[in-house]
Short mmCIF file of C-alpha atoms in Angstrom, two decimals:
data_model
loop_
_atom_site.label_atom_id
_atom_site.label_comp_id
_atom_site.label_asym_id
_atom_site.label_seq_id
_atom_site.Cartn_x
_atom_site.Cartn_y
_atom_site.Cartn_z
CA UNK A 1 -9.72 2.88 13.30
CA UNK A 2 -7.16 2.24 9.74
CA UNK A 3 -5.05 1.22 12.47
CA UNK A 4 -2.78 -1.86 11.54
CA UNK A 5 -0.57 -3.41 13.98
CA UNK A 6 2.98 -4.98 13.07
CA UNK A 7 3.09 -8.71 13.33
CA UNK A 8 5.39 -11.64 12.54
CA UNK A 9 3.87 -15.41 10.97
CA UNK A 10 4.80 -17.91 13.15
CA UNK A 11 3.03 -20.60 11.67
CA UNK A 12 0.63 -21.34 8.54
CA UNK A 13 -2.57 -23.32 9.47
CA UNK A 14 -4.41 -23.84 6.07
CA UNK A 15 -7.24 -22.41 4.65
CA UNK A 16 -5.32 -18.99 4.51
CA UNK A 17 -4.95 -18.69 7.93
CA UNK A 18 -1.85 -18.37 9.97
CA UNK A 19 -0.72 -17.85 13.39
CA UNK A 20 1.21 -14.61 14.09
CA UNK A 21 2.95 -12.82 17.01
CA UNK A 22 1.43 -9.32 17.20
CA UNK A 23 4.25 -7.54 19.94
CA UNK A 24 4.26 -10.68 22.18
CA UNK A 25 0.72 -12.30 21.41
CA UNK A 26 0.00 -15.08 18.86
CA UNK A 27 -3.17 -15.07 17.37
CA UNK A 28 -4.74 -16.23 14.20
CA UNK A 29 -4.91 -14.10 11.44
CA UNK A 30 -6.33 -14.65 7.67
CA UNK A 31 -3.72 -14.35 4.96
CA UNK A 32 -6.90 -13.91 2.25
CA UNK A 33 -5.56 -10.20 1.61
CA UNK A 34 -1.72 -11.43 1.44
CA UNK A 35 -1.87 -14.65 -0.18
CA UNK A 36 2.10 -14.51 -0.50
CA UNK A 37 3.18 -13.94 3.12
CA UNK A 38 4.87 -17.05 4.52
CA UNK A 39 6.44 -17.93 8.05
CA UNK A 40 8.97 -15.79 9.01
CA UNK A 41 7.61 -12.97 7.04
CA UNK A 42 6.30 -9.31 8.91
CA UNK A 43 3.19 -8.00 8.10
CA UNK A 44 0.93 -5.37 8.99
CA UNK A 45 -2.60 -6.89 10.46
CA UNK A 46 -5.56 -4.95 9.99
CA UNK A 47 -8.86 -6.24 11.76
CA UNK A 48 -7.59 -9.71 11.59
CA UNK A 49 -6.10 -9.82 8.39
CA UNK A 50 -2.31 -9.02 6.93
CA UNK A 51 -2.80 -6.23 4.81
CA UNK A 52 0.66 -5.66 3.40
CA UNK A 53 4.26 -7.83 3.42
CA UNK A 54 7.07 -5.82 5.08
CA UNK A 55 10.69 -6.33 4.01
CA UNK A 56 13.75 -5.30 5.28
CA UNK A 57 14.53 -2.88 2.06
CA UNK A 58 11.78 -1.10 1.85
CA UNK A 59 12.36 -0.01 5.83
CA UNK A 60 15.78 1.03 5.15
CA UNK A 61 13.99 2.67 2.16
CA UNK A 62 11.98 4.70 4.35
CA UNK A 63 14.77 5.30 6.62
CA UNK A 64 16.95 6.49 3.83
CA UNK A 65 13.87 9.19 2.90
CA UNK A 66 13.84 10.28 6.21
CA UNK A 67 17.52 11.05 6.20
CA UNK A 68 17.29 12.32 2.81
CA UNK A 69 14.75 14.99 3.92
CA UNK A 70 16.69 15.72 6.81
CA UNK A 71 19.47 16.84 5.01
CA UNK A 72 17.40 18.74 2.32
CA UNK A 73 16.65 16.34 -0.58
CA UNK A 74 13.46 15.59 -1.86
CA UNK A 75 11.37 12.61 -2.73
CA UNK A 76 11.24 11.36 -6.47
CA UNK A 77 7.46 12.58 -6.20
CA UNK A 78 5.49 11.58 -9.76
CA UNK A 79 5.97 14.79 -11.71
CA UNK A 80 2.66 17.07 -11.80
CA UNK B 1 15.88 -7.93 15.94
CA UNK B 2 11.99 -7.54 15.20
CA UNK B 3 11.41 -3.65 15.90
CA UNK B 4 7.93 -2.65 16.96
CA UNK B 5 6.98 -1.88 13.02
CA UNK B 6 7.87 -5.68 12.03
CA UNK B 7 10.71 -4.99 10.04
CA UNK B 8 14.14 -5.68 11.01
CA UNK B 9 15.55 -2.24 11.99
CA UNK B 10 15.88 -1.00 15.76
CA UNK B 11 12.68 0.48 16.95
CA UNK B 12 14.33 3.40 17.95
CA UNK B 13 15.13 4.54 14.71
CA UNK B 14 11.94 5.62 14.01
CA UNK B 15 11.56 7.90 17.12
CA UNK B 16 15.44 9.16 16.73
CA UNK B 17 15.10 12.44 17.98
CA UNK B 18 18.81 13.46 16.20
CA UNK B 19 16.89 12.45 12.99
CA UNK B 20 13.36 14.31 14.27
CA UNK B 21 15.88 17.20 15.11
CA UNK B 22 17.06 17.65 11.27
CA UNK B 23 13.40 16.63 9.83
CA UNK B 24 12.00 19.37 11.91
CA UNK B 25 15.04 22.47 11.52
CA UNK B 26 14.28 21.43 7.63
CA UNK B 27 11.17 21.77 8.37
CA UNK B 28 11.50 25.52 10.01
CA UNK B 29 13.86 26.46 7.01
CA UNK B 30 11.53 25.85 4.25
CA UNK B 31 8.69 26.87 5.92
CA UNK B 32 10.22 30.37 6.56
CA UNK B 33 7.60 32.98 7.78
CA UNK B 34 5.02 31.59 5.45
CA UNK B 35 1.53 30.20 6.09
CA UNK B 36 0.65 26.98 5.17
CA UNK B 37 -2.29 24.62 6.15
CA UNK B 38 -1.48 20.94 5.86
CA UNK B 39 -4.54 18.57 6.42
CA UNK B 40 -4.11 14.97 7.60
CA UNK B 41 -7.54 12.77 7.09
CA UNK B 42 -6.38 9.44 8.94
CA UNK B 43 -7.28 8.87 12.73
CA UNK B 44 -4.16 7.28 13.55
CA UNK B 45 -2.66 10.51 12.19
CA UNK B 46 -4.74 12.99 14.48
CA UNK B 47 -4.08 11.12 17.53
CA UNK B 48 0.31 10.47 16.97
CA UNK B 49 0.24 14.34 15.83
CA UNK B 50 -0.90 14.97 19.43
CA UNK B 51 0.48 11.89 21.13
CA UNK B 52 4.05 12.71 19.96
CA UNK B 53 3.93 17.11 20.46
CA UNK B 54 4.19 17.62 16.61
CA UNK B 55 2.11 20.40 16.46
CA UNK B 56 4.06 22.62 18.97
CA UNK B 57 6.87 22.07 17.18
CA UNK B 58 6.33 23.38 14.18
CA UNK B 59 7.22 27.07 12.57
CA UNK B 60 4.15 29.45 14.14
CA UNK B 61 2.85 29.73 10.22
CA UNK B 62 2.16 25.81 10.14
CA UNK B 63 -1.20 24.53 10.69
CA UNK B 64 -1.78 21.09 11.17
CA UNK B 65 -5.77 20.55 10.45
CA UNK B 66 -7.14 17.24 11.58
CA UNK B 67 -9.94 16.61 8.46
CA UNK B 68 -12.44 13.88 8.09
CA UNK B 69 -10.27 10.51 8.81
CA UNK B 70 -11.85 8.90 11.56
CA UNK B 71 -14.86 6.76 9.84
CA UNK B 72 -16.96 6.67 12.76
CA UNK B 73 -16.77 10.32 13.29
CA UNK B 74 -17.90 10.75 9.24
CA UNK B 75 -20.42 8.27 10.00
CA UNK B 76 -24.02 10.35 9.65
CA UNK B 77 -26.55 10.26 12.75
CA UNK B 78 -29.33 8.76 10.40
CA UNK B 79 -26.80 5.70 9.86
CA UNK B 80 -26.24 5.56 13.81
CA UNK B 81 -30.10 5.05 13.92
CA UNK B 82 -30.12 3.01 11.69
CA UNK B 83 -27.63 0.69 13.42
CA UNK B 84 -29.56 1.53 16.70
CA UNK B 85 -33.04 0.00 14.68
CA UNK B 86 -31.07 -3.23 13.87
CA UNK B 87 -30.07 -4.01 17.48
CA UNK B 88 -33.90 -3.40 18.43
CA UNK B 89 -35.14 -6.06 15.65
CA UNK B 90 -36.32 -9.31 17.17
CA UNK B 91 -33.39 -12.09 16.90
CA UNK B 92 -30.94 -9.82 15.87
CA UNK B 93 -27.45 -9.46 17.37
CA UNK B 94 -25.38 -6.67 16.02
CA UNK B 95 -21.56 -6.87 15.62
CA UNK B 96 -19.36 -4.00 15.65
CA UNK B 97 -15.84 -2.90 15.87
CA UNK B 98 -15.78 -0.75 19.65
CA UNK B 99 -15.61 2.75 18.26
CA UNK B 100 -18.84 2.74 17.62
CA UNK B 101 -20.57 1.88 20.81
CA UNK B 102 -21.17 5.10 22.20
CA UNK B 103 -21.81 7.13 19.35
CA UNK B 104 -24.97 9.03 19.89
CA UNK B 105 -27.57 8.54 17.00
CA UNK B 106 -30.91 10.67 17.33
CA UNK B 107 -32.17 9.40 20.69
CA UNK B 108 -29.76 6.44 21.74
CA UNK B 109 -26.49 4.56 21.37
CA UNK B 110 -25.58 1.14 20.74
CA UNK B 111 -24.03 1.01 24.14
CA UNK B 112 -27.42 2.24 25.91
CA UNK B 113 -29.55 -0.26 23.63
CA UNK B 114 -26.99 -2.83 24.96
CA UNK B 115 -27.58 -1.99 28.45
CA UNK B 116 -31.49 -2.14 27.95
CA UNK B 117 -30.90 -5.37 27.24
CA UNK B 118 -30.37 -5.71 23.36
CA UNK B 119 -27.87 -8.21 22.24
CA UNK B 120 -25.09 -6.04 20.89
CA UNK B 121 -21.22 -7.24 20.25
CA UNK B 122 -17.84 -5.74 20.12
CA UNK B 123 -15.55 -7.68 17.74
CA UNK B 124 -12.08 -7.15 16.53
CA UNK B 125 -12.48 -8.76 13.29
CA UNK B 126 -15.22 -9.21 10.68
CA UNK B 127 -14.40 -12.91 10.52
CA UNK B 128 -14.67 -13.01 14.07
CA UNK B 129 -18.96 -11.86 13.61
CA UNK B 130 -18.82 -14.60 11.00
CA UNK B 131 -17.99 -17.24 13.40
CA UNK B 132 -20.76 -15.31 15.76
CA UNK B 133 -23.42 -16.15 13.40
CA UNK B 134 -21.77 -20.09 12.80
CA UNK B 135 -22.58 -20.52 16.24
CA UNK B 136 -25.81 -18.71 16.65
CA UNK B 137 -27.68 -20.12 13.94
CA UNK B 138 -30.88 -19.23 15.12
CA UNK B 139 -30.20 -15.25 15.42
CA UNK B 140 -29.15 -12.96 12.60
CA UNK B 141 -25.52 -11.69 13.04
CA UNK B 142 -25.21 -8.06 11.15
CA UNK B 143 -22.01 -6.63 11.46
CA UNK B 144 -21.78 -2.74 11.23
CA UNK B 145 -19.73 -2.15 8.10
CA UNK B 146 -17.84 1.11 8.93
CA UNK B 147 -14.53 2.19 7.77
CA UNK B 148 -12.48 3.26 4.57
CA UNK B 149 -10.72 1.12 1.83
CA UNK B 150 -8.31 -0.17 4.86
CA UNK B 151 -11.24 -2.10 6.08
CA UNK B 152 -13.66 -2.42 3.34
CA UNK B 153 -11.68 -5.26 2.08
CA UNK B 154 -11.42 -7.35 5.60
CA UNK B 155 -15.61 -7.04 5.09
CA UNK B 156 -15.21 -7.62 1.60
CA UNK B 157 -13.35 -11.12 2.29
CA UNK B 158 -15.80 -12.25 5.38
CA UNK B 159 -18.56 -12.02 3.02
CA UNK B 160 -16.77 -14.30 0.78
CA UNK B 161 -15.95 -16.68 3.79
CA UNK B 162 -19.35 -16.31 5.11
CA UNK B 163 -20.75 -17.58 1.65
CA UNK B 164 -17.97 -20.40 1.35
CA UNK B 165 -18.70 -21.44 4.66
CA UNK B 166 -22.83 -21.62 3.55
CA UNK B 167 -22.95 -18.92 6.83
CA UNK B 168 -26.48 -17.71 5.70
CA UNK B 169 -27.58 -15.63 8.87
CA UNK B 170 -24.39 -13.24 8.52
CA UNK B 171 -25.01 -9.97 7.27
CA UNK B 172 -23.61 -6.37 6.75
CA UNK B 173 -24.78 -2.87 6.73
CA UNK B 174 -22.50 -1.10 4.53
CA UNK B 175 -21.27 2.26 5.52
CA UNK B 176 -18.07 2.18 4.17
CA UNK B 177 -16.37 5.60 2.99
CA UNK B 178 -13.83 5.99 0.00
CA UNK B 179 -11.08 8.82 0.63
CA UNK B 180 -10.05 10.38 -2.24
CA UNK B 181 -13.96 11.31 -3.25
CA UNK B 182 -13.73 13.10 0.28
CA UNK B 183 -10.47 14.60 -0.32
CA UNK B 184 -11.49 16.23 -4.08
CA UNK B 185 -14.66 17.54 -2.40
CA UNK B 186 -12.37 18.85 0.84
CA UNK B 187 -9.90 20.46 -2.32
CA UNK B 188 -12.84 22.06 -3.82
CA UNK B 189 -14.37 23.45 -0.66
CA UNK B 190 -14.01 27.48 -0.70
CA UNK B 191 -13.99 27.73 2.93
CA UNK B 192 -10.53 26.42 3.97
CA UNK B 193 -7.66 26.47 2.09
CA UNK B 194 -5.17 23.30 1.74
CA UNK B 195 -1.37 23.47 0.68
CA UNK B 196 -1.33 19.48 0.90
CA UNK B 197 -2.90 16.35 2.27
CA UNK B 198 -0.76 14.13 4.44
CA UNK B 199 -2.40 11.46 2.35
CA UNK B 200 -3.00 8.35 4.90
CA UNK B 201 -0.35 5.80 5.69
CA UNK B 202 -3.09 2.30 5.47
CA UNK B 203 -6.00 3.30 2.96
CA UNK B 204 -3.07 3.90 1.28
CA UNK B 205 -1.56 0.28 1.55
CA UNK B 206 -4.90 -0.89 -0.32
CA UNK B 207 -5.42 1.89 -2.96
CA UNK B 208 -1.75 2.90 -3.55
CA UNK B 209 -0.72 5.91 -4.90
CA UNK B 210 -2.55 6.44 -8.35
CA UNK B 211 -6.14 7.61 -6.83
CA UNK B 212 -4.53 10.72 -5.68
CA UNK B 213 -2.62 11.46 -8.68
CA UNK B 214 -5.88 13.11 -10.27
CA UNK B 215 -6.32 15.01 -6.92
CA UNK B 216 -3.06 16.46 -7.45
CA UNK B 217 -3.70 17.03 -10.81
CA UNK B 218 -6.89 18.85 -10.98
CA UNK B 219 -7.13 20.37 -7.60
CA UNK B 220 -3.72 21.19 -7.56
CA UNK B 221 -3.26 20.05 -3.75
CA UNK B 222 -0.23 17.83 -3.29
CA UNK B 223 0.12 14.88 -0.96
CA UNK B 224 2.55 13.03 0.96
CA UNK B 225 1.34 9.68 1.69
CA UNK B 226 3.01 9.45 5.50
CA UNK B 227 3.67 6.42 7.97
CA UNK B 228 2.43 6.99 11.83
CA UNK B 229 6.12 7.02 14.03
CA UNK B 230 7.37 10.24 14.77
CA UNK B 231 9.97 10.30 11.96
CA UNK B 232 7.13 9.05 9.56
CA UNK B 233 5.20 12.13 9.89
CA UNK B 234 7.55 14.94 10.41
CA UNK B 235 9.22 13.27 6.70
CA UNK B 236 5.59 13.34 5.50
CA UNK B 237 5.52 17.19 6.65
CA UNK B 238 8.96 18.09 5.34
CA UNK B 239 8.38 16.89 1.98
CA UNK B 240 4.67 18.88 2.03
CA UNK B 241 6.22 21.91 2.93
CA UNK B 242 8.85 21.35 0.29
CA UNK B 243 6.11 20.95 -2.27
CA UNK B 244 4.09 23.56 -1.44
CA UNK B 245 6.63 26.34 -1.59
CA UNK B 246 8.41 25.17 -4.65
CA UNK B 247 4.60 24.78 -6.39
CA UNK B 248 5.40 20.89 -7.23
CA UNK B 249 1.73 19.72 -7.11
CA UNK B 250 2.56 15.83 -7.14
CA UNK B 251 1.84 12.69 -5.00
CA UNK B 252 4.81 10.95 -2.73
CA UNK B 253 5.26 8.32 -0.91
CA UNK B 254 7.40 8.64 1.88
CA UNK B 255 5.98 5.33 3.93
CA UNK B 256 7.52 2.94 1.24
CA UNK B 257 7.81 -0.10 4.10
CA UNK B 258 3.98 0.51 4.45
CA UNK B 259 2.70 1.34 0.97
CA UNK B 260 3.58 -0.27 -2.59
CA UNK B 261 3.11 2.11 -5.13
CA UNK B 262 0.20 -0.42 -6.71
CA UNK B 263 -0.92 -0.73 -3.40
CA UNK B 264 -2.68 -4.24 -2.51
CA UNK B 265 -4.73 -5.82 -5.79
CA UNK B 266 -5.77 -8.61 -3.94
CA UNK B 267 -7.71 -6.92 -1.32
CA UNK B 268 -8.99 -4.16 -4.33
CA UNK B 269 -9.98 -6.79 -6.01
CA UNK B 270 -12.14 -8.65 -3.19
CA UNK B 271 -13.39 -5.29 -2.22
CA UNK B 272 -14.54 -4.51 -6.27
CA UNK B 273 -16.45 -8.52 -5.77
CA UNK B 274 -18.70 -7.78 -2.95
CA UNK B 275 -18.96 -3.78 -2.93
CA UNK B 276 -19.44 -1.22 -5.44
CA UNK B 277 -19.18 2.32 -5.25
CA UNK B 278 -22.31 4.48 -4.51
CA UNK B 279 -23.39 7.81 -3.46
CA UNK B 280 -22.86 8.58 0.27
CA UNK B 281 -23.80 10.70 2.96
CA UNK B 282 -20.58 12.13 5.21
CA UNK B 283 -21.26 13.74 8.33
CA UNK B 284 -19.86 17.70 8.17
CA UNK B 285 -19.43 17.17 4.25
CA UNK B 286 -23.00 16.17 3.09
CA UNK B 287 -23.80 14.04 -0.28
CA UNK B 288 -20.58 13.01 -2.02
CA UNK B 289 -21.19 10.94 -5.52
CA UNK B 290 -19.88 7.26 -5.68
CA UNK B 291 -18.07 8.31 -2.02
CA UNK B 292 -19.29 4.81 -0.59
CA UNK B 293 -19.66 1.39 -1.01
CA UNK B 294 -22.47 -0.70 -1.08
CA UNK B 295 -22.87 -4.27 -1.76
CA UNK B 296 -23.52 -5.67 -5.02
CA UNK B 297 -26.74 -7.20 -5.98
CA UNK B 298 -25.13 -10.51 -6.24
CA UNK B 299 -24.86 -10.76 -2.71
CA UNK B 300 -27.52 -9.12 -1.47
CA UNK B 301 -28.15 -12.22 0.49
CA UNK B 302 -26.00 -10.53 2.61
CA UNK B 303 -26.87 -7.02 2.63
CA UNK B 304 -28.79 -5.84 5.80
CA UNK B 305 -29.86 -2.89 3.60
CA UNK B 306 -32.05 -5.05 1.58
CA UNK B 307 -33.20 -7.48 3.71
CA UNK B 308 -34.44 -5.40 6.84
CA UNK B 309 -36.71 -2.60 6.53
CA UNK B 310 -34.49 0.18 7.99
CA UNK B 311 -36.68 3.53 8.00
CA UNK B 312 -35.49 5.58 10.16
CA UNK B 313 -37.16 9.12 11.00
CA UNK B 314 -35.27 12.01 9.53
CA UNK B 315 -32.12 12.52 12.41
CA UNK B 316 -31.89 15.07 14.73
CA UNK B 317 -28.36 16.12 15.42
CA UNK B 318 -27.52 17.02 18.77
CA UNK B 319 -28.02 20.89 19.94
CA UNK B 320 -24.72 23.07 19.10
CA UNK B 321 -22.67 20.48 18.50
CA UNK B 322 -20.37 21.16 15.53
CA UNK B 323 -18.57 18.04 14.62
CA UNK B 324 -19.72 18.97 10.87
CA UNK B 325 -17.27 21.87 10.96
CA UNK B 326 -13.96 20.38 13.08
CA UNK B 327 -14.42 17.55 10.00
CA UNK B 328 -14.04 19.79 7.58
CA UNK B 329 -11.15 21.81 9.12
CA UNK B 330 -13.02 24.95 9.14
CA UNK B 331 -13.19 24.91 13.11
CA UNK B 332 -10.81 24.00 15.26
CA UNK B 333 -11.88 21.70 18.25
CA UNK B 334 -10.90 23.80 21.03
CA UNK B 335 -13.27 26.66 19.10
CA UNK B 336 -16.41 24.61 19.44
CA UNK B 337 -18.68 26.08 22.29
CA UNK B 338 -18.94 22.68 23.78
CA UNK B 339 -15.69 21.67 23.96
CA UNK B 340 -14.29 20.70 27.69
CA UNK B 341 -17.91 22.46 29.04
CA UNK B 342 -20.61 20.13 28.15
CA UNK B 343 -18.59 18.23 25.79
CA UNK B 344 -16.07 15.66 27.46
CA UNK B 345 -14.70 12.03 26.81
CA UNK B 346 -16.71 11.12 29.22
CA UNK B 347 -19.71 13.07 28.82
CA UNK B 348 -19.26 13.23 24.77
CA UNK B 349 -21.79 15.16 22.72
CA UNK B 350 -20.54 14.65 18.82
CA UNK B 351 -19.06 11.50 17.31
CA UNK B 352 -15.50 13.59 16.99
CA UNK B 353 -14.92 13.37 21.27
CA UNK B 354 -16.68 9.61 21.54
CA UNK B 355 -14.39 8.13 19.39
CA UNK B 356 -11.08 7.09 20.71
CA UNK B 357 -9.63 8.14 16.89
CA UNK B 358 -11.57 11.64 16.86
CA UNK B 359 -10.67 15.23 16.59
CA UNK B 360 -12.12 16.64 19.41
CA UNK B 361 -10.98 13.38 21.49
CA UNK B 362 -7.54 14.06 20.35
CA UNK B 363 -7.55 17.88 21.44
CA UNK B 364 -8.64 17.53 24.40
CA UNK B 365 -6.35 14.58 25.34
CA UNK B 366 -3.23 16.35 24.41
CA UNK B 367 -3.52 20.19 23.96
CA UNK B 368 -5.78 20.83 27.44
#
């Protein structure tokens, strides 16, 4: 139920609302929880709300973590 | 190009077989012949671990357990009974996420109530329920607030929206639950040994890393914030295996594209403005102090608990149903005597088989 669907913001329509493209389908979402989202941003959408703005650098960081773990490097976890 | 995860990296990257192979090799190498048990507490993890065949790919000593990650499943029968009571009240439209429809209460379900002519509507967003209230000014629209920290901010924002638009016939029955208190209860439960938590990606999108740190420090159980694609899940498990075998009791984030260290402060602010922590009853886990979210007094006009008399009879649980044990991770779904016999996705007995992301539904779909 915490499923979040990725989408790209196509147009800001005012009142914290936007049109977003979710895998080919356009629908209205609320930016109330991600007020800094802009046209072109990729966001995670949950229950009609953009919950998080994703950027390419974070995606690359995730991939780097995956590659690091695969080659035996531990994550920089907080010290106990 | 835009990938399926909303980031300009080719979509296949998160399902790349070569990378998956390296991660699996790493897991096998770290785990050796150790016995390790990792618990996930998110319905999407439950489904994707099954869907992508991750469980059978694990070394024989590594057990992946599904915990209380399905919000509908952890909602106790008495709350379902309250929702049904609301559906029966005159002039009420119940608006709900689809997952709640078929969950059995003591003697009925929302689906059965709808079939009997009550007005129960499925919505995609709580904002849709606010619009429904605007279009039906003569009715009271009660939204069933079920979900963890991912969902609660969207409901808080909808209550604020209703207030801003002057919509007085929108109400919420808040049954929201908080993840960290449940994890603490599980870590303290002597009946199950957990070597690490596969922490829920999208709950963490909101709460960030900090609520889990106390868990790692006090309960001594490490955790890795984990995304939902096959490589994400394998990376989370590889890191947990490494933590468990080296005695690092900390929290790491293997899903930085979906989770900032500080989470989403705007979402948390709205959640805290509208809700306050309250004691809550969980199916399987029982009562856990300050593990739920109640609507603050300042917003009581939107609180279905305050506006309706919802005294229900003591709940009756379905005979033989062991969803409670499944949710605590002490019983594998397939070991429930009802599983696949008296209880199937077509004729479910308990909520873990009803919900599309319940542990029993996942086991039935992917393991039988």
